[in-house]
GROMACS .gro file of N, CA and C in nm:
model
  255
    1MET      N    1   0.537   0.382  -1.093
    1MET     CA    2   0.444   0.451  -1.178
    1MET      C    3   0.495   0.590  -1.212
    2GLY      N    4   0.566   0.651  -1.121
    2GLY     CA    5   0.613   0.788  -1.141
    2GLY      C    6   0.686   0.811  -1.272
    3PRO      N    7   0.782   0.726  -1.310
    3PRO     CA    8   0.855   0.749  -1.436
    3PRO      C    9   0.771   0.721  -1.561
    4LEU      N   10   0.669   0.636  -1.549
    4LEU     CA   11   0.592   0.596  -1.667
    4LEU      C   12   0.488   0.700  -1.709
    5LEU      N   13   0.411   0.750  -1.614
    5LEU     CA   14   0.299   0.836  -1.647
    5LEU      C   15   0.338   0.964  -1.720
    6PRO      N   16   0.443   1.036  -1.680
    6PRO     CA   17   0.478   1.158  -1.753
    6PRO      C   18   0.516   1.132  -1.899
    7GLN      N   19   0.562   1.012  -1.928
    7GLN     CA   20   0.602   0.977  -2.065
    7GLN      C   21   0.489   0.908  -2.142
    8ASN      N   22   0.370   0.901  -2.081
    8ASN     CA   23   0.253   0.834  -2.141
    8ASN      C   24   0.281   0.689  -2.176
    9ILE      N   25   0.355   0.620  -2.090
    9ILE     CA   26   0.384   0.478  -2.108
    9ILE      C   27   0.290   0.399  -2.018
   10PRO      N   28   0.202   0.316  -2.076
   10PRO     CA   29   0.111   0.238  -1.993
   10PRO      C   30   0.184   0.125  -1.921
   11CYS      N   31   0.132   0.087  -1.806
   11CYS     CA   32   0.187  -0.024  -1.728
   11CYS      C   33   0.082  -0.134  -1.724
   12VAL      N   34   0.118  -0.253  -1.769
   12VAL     CA   35   0.026  -0.366  -1.768
   12VAL      C   36   0.060  -0.454  -1.648
   13ILE      N   37  -0.037  -0.476  -1.561
   13ILE     CA   38  -0.021  -0.560  -1.443
   13ILE      C   39  -0.085  -0.694  -1.474
   14LYS      N   40  -0.005  -0.801  -1.466
   14LYS     CA   41  -0.054  -0.935  -1.498
   14LYS      C   42  -0.062  -1.020  -1.372
   15ASN      N   43  -0.150  -1.116  -1.374
   15ASN     CA   44  -0.165  -1.212  -1.266
   15ASN      C   45  -0.065  -1.324  -1.289
   16THR      N   46   0.034  -1.339  -1.201
   16THR     CA   47   0.135  -1.443  -1.221
   16THR      C   48   0.076  -1.582  -1.209
   17GLY      N   49  -0.038  -1.594  -1.140
   17GLY     CA   50  -0.104  -1.724  -1.131
   17GLY      C   51  -0.187  -1.756  -1.254
   18ASN      N   52  -0.216  -1.655  -1.336
   18ASN     CA   53  -0.294  -1.673  -1.458
   18ASN      C   54  -0.245  -1.574  -1.563
   19PRO      N   55  -0.123  -1.596  -1.616
   19PRO     CA   56  -0.064  -1.498  -1.708
   19PRO      C   57  -0.140  -1.480  -1.839
   20SER      N   58  -0.228  -1.572  -1.875
   20SER     CA   59  -0.303  -1.555  -2.000
   20SER      C   60  -0.423  -1.461  -1.982
   21ALA      N   61  -0.456  -1.425  -1.858
   21ALA     CA   62  -0.564  -1.330  -1.832
   21ALA      C   63  -0.523  -1.192  -1.882
   22PRO      N   64  -0.619  -1.107  -1.916
   22PRO     CA   65  -0.585  -0.978  -1.976
   22PRO      C   66  -0.508  -0.883  -1.883
   23GLY      N   67  -0.528  -0.894  -1.754
   23GLY     CA   68  -0.458  -0.806  -1.661
   23GLY      C   69  -0.522  -0.668  -1.654
   24SER      N   70  -0.451  -0.575  -1.595
   24SER     CA   71  -0.499  -0.437  -1.579
   24SER      C   72  -0.399  -0.342  -1.641
   25ILE      N   73  -0.450  -0.241  -1.708
   25ILE     CA   74  -0.364  -0.139  -1.767
   25ILE      C   75  -0.375  -0.013  -1.683
   26ILE      N   76  -0.260   0.037  -1.640
   26ILE     CA   77  -0.255   0.162  -1.565
   26ILE      C   78  -0.188   0.265  -1.655
   27ASP      N   79  -0.261   0.373  -1.682
   27ASP     CA   80  -0.206   0.479  -1.767
   27ASP      C   81  -0.254   0.614  -1.717
   28GLY      N   82  -0.234   0.716  -1.793
   28GLY     CA   83  -0.270   0.851  -1.752
   28GLY      C   84  -0.416   0.886  -1.771
   29ASN      N   85  -0.496   0.794  -1.823
   29ASN     CA   86  -0.638   0.820  -1.845
   29ASN      C   87  -0.715   0.797  -1.716
   30VAL      N   88  -0.723   0.899  -1.632
   30VAL     CA   89  -0.790   0.889  -1.503
   30VAL      C   90  -0.940   0.905  -1.523
   31LYS      N   91  -1.014   0.804  -1.480
   31LYS     CA   92  -1.159   0.808  -1.493
   31LYS      C   93  -1.226   0.848  -1.362
   32SER      N   94  -1.154   0.833  -1.251
   32SER     CA   95  -1.209   0.870  -1.121
   32SER      C   96  -1.095   0.914  -1.030
   33GLU      N   97  -1.105   1.034  -0.978
   33GLU     CA   98  -0.999   1.085  -0.890
   33GLU      C   99  -0.984   0.998  -0.765
   34SER      N  100  -1.092   0.937  -0.718
   34SER     CA  101  -1.086   0.859  -0.594
   34SER      C  102  -1.032   0.718  -0.615
   35LEU      N  103  -1.017   0.674  -0.739
   35LEU     CA  104  -0.973   0.538  -0.766
   35LEU      C  105  -0.833   0.531  -0.825
   36GLN      N  106  -0.753   0.635  -0.810
   36GLN     CA  107  -0.619   0.634  -0.867
   36GLN      C  108  -0.529   0.535  -0.793
   37VAL      N  109  -0.446   0.464  -0.868
   37VAL     CA  110  -0.349   0.373  -0.808
   37VAL      C  111  -0.237   0.456  -0.747
   38LYS      N  112  -0.205   0.427  -0.622
   38LYS     CA  113  -0.098   0.500  -0.553
   38LYS      C  114   0.032   0.422  -0.554
   39GLY      N  115   0.024   0.291  -0.561
   39GLY     CA  116   0.145   0.209  -0.562
   39GLY      C  117   0.110   0.062  -0.569
   40ILE      N  118   0.205  -0.017  -0.616
   40ILE     CA  119   0.189  -0.162  -0.627
   40ILE      C  120   0.316  -0.224  -0.574
   41THR      N  121   0.302  -0.328  -0.493
   41THR     CA  122   0.420  -0.394  -0.440
   41THR      C  123   0.392  -0.541  -0.413
   42ASN      N  124   0.496  -0.618  -0.410
   42ASN     CA  125   0.488  -0.758  -0.368
   42ASN      C  126   0.614  -0.787  -0.289
   43LEU      N  127   0.598  -0.818  -0.164
   43LEU     CA  128   0.710  -0.851  -0.078
   43LEU      C  129   0.683  -0.987  -0.016
   44ASP      N  130   0.764  -1.087  -0.050
   44ASP     CA  131   0.743  -1.221   0.003
   44ASP      C  132   0.758  -1.221   0.155
   45ASN      N  133   0.669  -1.293   0.220
   45ASN     CA  134   0.671  -1.311   0.366
   45ASN      C  135   0.665  -1.180   0.443
   46LEU      N  136   0.599  -1.081   0.386
   46LEU     CA  137   0.587  -0.952   0.452
   46LEU      C  138   0.448  -0.897   0.427
   47ALA      N  139   0.382  -0.855   0.531
   47ALA     CA  140   0.250  -0.793   0.518
   47ALA      C  141   0.264  -0.646   0.555
   48MET      N  142   0.195  -0.562   0.481
   48MET     CA  143   0.199  -0.419   0.510
   48MET      C  144   0.060  -0.376   0.555
   49PHE      N  145   0.056  -0.290   0.656
   49PHE     CA  146  -0.073  -0.239   0.700
   49PHE      C  147  -0.057  -0.094   0.743
   50ASN      N  148  -0.170  -0.028   0.751
   50ASN     CA  149  -0.173   0.113   0.788
   50ASN      C  150  -0.273   0.130   0.902
   51VAL      N  151  -0.230   0.191   1.008
   51VAL     CA  152  -0.319   0.223   1.120
   51VAL      C  153  -0.334   0.374   1.121
   52SER      N  154  -0.454   0.422   1.091
   52SER     CA  155  -0.475   0.566   1.084
   52SER      C  156  -0.620   0.600   1.113
   53GLY      N  157  -0.643   0.725   1.138
   53GLY     CA  158  -0.779   0.771   1.160
   53GLY      C  159  -0.778   0.903   1.234
   54PRO      N  160  -0.883   0.983   1.215
   54PRO     CA  161  -0.888   1.115   1.278
   54PRO      C  162  -0.890   1.107   1.431
   55GLY      N  163  -0.943   1.001   1.487
   55GLY     CA  164  -0.950   0.987   1.632
   55GLY      C  165  -0.819   0.947   1.696
   56MET      N  166  -0.718   0.917   1.616
   56MET     CA  167  -0.591   0.872   1.670
   56MET      C  168  -0.496   0.987   1.703
   57GLN      N  169  -0.520   1.104   1.650
   57GLN     CA  170  -0.430   1.216   1.674
   57GLN      C  171  -0.428   1.248   1.823
   58GLY      N  172  -0.310   1.245   1.880
   58GLY     CA  173  -0.296   1.272   2.022
   58GLY      C  174  -0.332   1.155   2.112
   59MET      N  175  -0.362   1.039   2.055
   59MET     CA  176  -0.400   0.922   2.134
   59MET      C  177  -0.273   0.858   2.189
   60VAL      N  178  -0.245   0.878   2.316
   60VAL     CA  179  -0.123   0.829   2.379
   60VAL      C  180  -0.128   0.677   2.393
   61GLY      N  181  -0.020   0.610   2.352
   61GLY     CA  182  -0.007   0.466   2.369
   61GLY      C  183  -0.063   0.381   2.257
   62MET      N  184  -0.114   0.441   2.151
   62MET     CA  185  -0.173   0.363   2.042
   62MET      C  186  -0.070   0.275   1.975
   63ALA      N  187   0.046   0.329   1.942
   63ALA     CA  188   0.150   0.248   1.877
   63ALA      C  189   0.193   0.135   1.970
   64SER      N  190   0.204   0.164   2.098
   64SER     CA  191   0.243   0.062   2.195
   64SER      C  192   0.142  -0.052   2.197
   65ARG      N  193   0.015  -0.019   2.193
   65ARG     CA  194  -0.089  -0.123   2.195
   65ARG      C  195  -0.084  -0.208   2.068
   66VAL      N  196  -0.065  -0.144   1.954
   66VAL     CA  197  -0.058  -0.218   1.828
   66VAL      C  198   0.063  -0.311   1.828
   67PHE      N  199   0.181  -0.257   1.863
   67PHE     CA  200   0.302  -0.338   1.859
   67PHE      C  201   0.303  -0.446   1.967
   68SER      N  202   0.244  -0.419   2.083
   68SER     CA  203   0.235  -0.522   2.187
   68SER      C  204   0.148  -0.638   2.141
   69ALA      N  205   0.037  -0.607   2.076
   69ALA     CA  206  -0.051  -0.713   2.025
   69ALA      C  207   0.021  -0.796   1.920
   70MET      N  208   0.097  -0.731   1.834
   70MET     CA  209   0.169  -0.804   1.730
   70MET      C  210   0.280  -0.889   1.792
   71SER      N  211   0.351  -0.834   1.889
   71SER     CA  212   0.456  -0.908   1.957
   71SER      C  213   0.398  -1.031   2.026
   72GLY      N  214   0.284  -1.013   2.091
   72GLY     CA  215   0.218  -1.125   2.159
   72GLY      C  216   0.178  -1.236   2.064
   73ALA      N  217   0.157  -1.201   1.938
   73ALA     CA  218   0.122  -1.301   1.837
   73ALA      C  219   0.245  -1.357   1.767
   74GLY      N  220   0.364  -1.315   1.812
   74GLY     CA  221   0.488  -1.365   1.752
   74GLY      C  222   0.522  -1.303   1.619
   75ILE      N  223   0.473  -1.183   1.596
   75ILE     CA  224   0.495  -1.115   1.468
   75ILE      C  225   0.609  -1.014   1.482
   76SER      N  226   0.709  -1.025   1.395
   76SER     CA  227   0.817  -0.926   1.390
   76SER      C  228   0.768  -0.804   1.314
   77VAL      N  229   0.810  -0.687   1.359
   77VAL     CA  230   0.765  -0.563   1.297
   77VAL      C  231   0.883  -0.490   1.236
   78ILE      N  232   0.867  -0.453   1.109
   78ILE     CA  233   0.959  -0.361   1.043
   78ILE      C  234   0.884  -0.229   1.042
   79PHE      N  235   0.934  -0.131   1.112
   79PHE     CA  236   0.859  -0.009   1.138
   79PHE      C  237   0.893   0.100   1.038
   80ASN      N  238   0.789   0.165   0.986
   80ASN     CA  239   0.805   0.281   0.900
   80ASN      C  240   0.700   0.381   0.942
   81TYR      N  241   0.740   0.503   0.967
   81TYR     CA  242   0.649   0.604   1.019
   81TYR      C  243   0.642   0.721   0.923
   82SER      N  244   0.522   0.762   0.890
   82SER     CA  245   0.503   0.877   0.803
   82SER      C  246   0.396   0.967   0.861
   83VAL      N  247   0.412   1.094   0.842
   83VAL     CA  248   0.311   1.190   0.885
   83VAL      C  249   0.270   1.271   0.763
   84PHE      N  250   0.141   1.279   0.738
   84PHE     CA  251   0.089   1.360   0.628
   84PHE      C  252   0.002   1.468   0.689
   85VAL      N  253   0.032   1.591   0.655
   85VAL     CA  254  -0.043   1.704   0.711
   85VAL      C  255  -0.126   1.767   0.602
   0.00000   0.00000   0.00000
């Protein structure tokens, strides 16, 4: 989205299961600050999730508990860590 919006180029997102449907248009016309699209992705055989919350700051062992539960379920983890202040 980054390269498109400054140039006022709309992005049309279509449903690959129903390409004749109108889809969604993403452009610079923001109608709600809280509903802005941050990103779109499709990765086959990969699920992405976010574990966050104000009560987690300083919570020792949280990542260990999450990854242990996933390991116990036979789930491989590709780890990406970000901190936003």
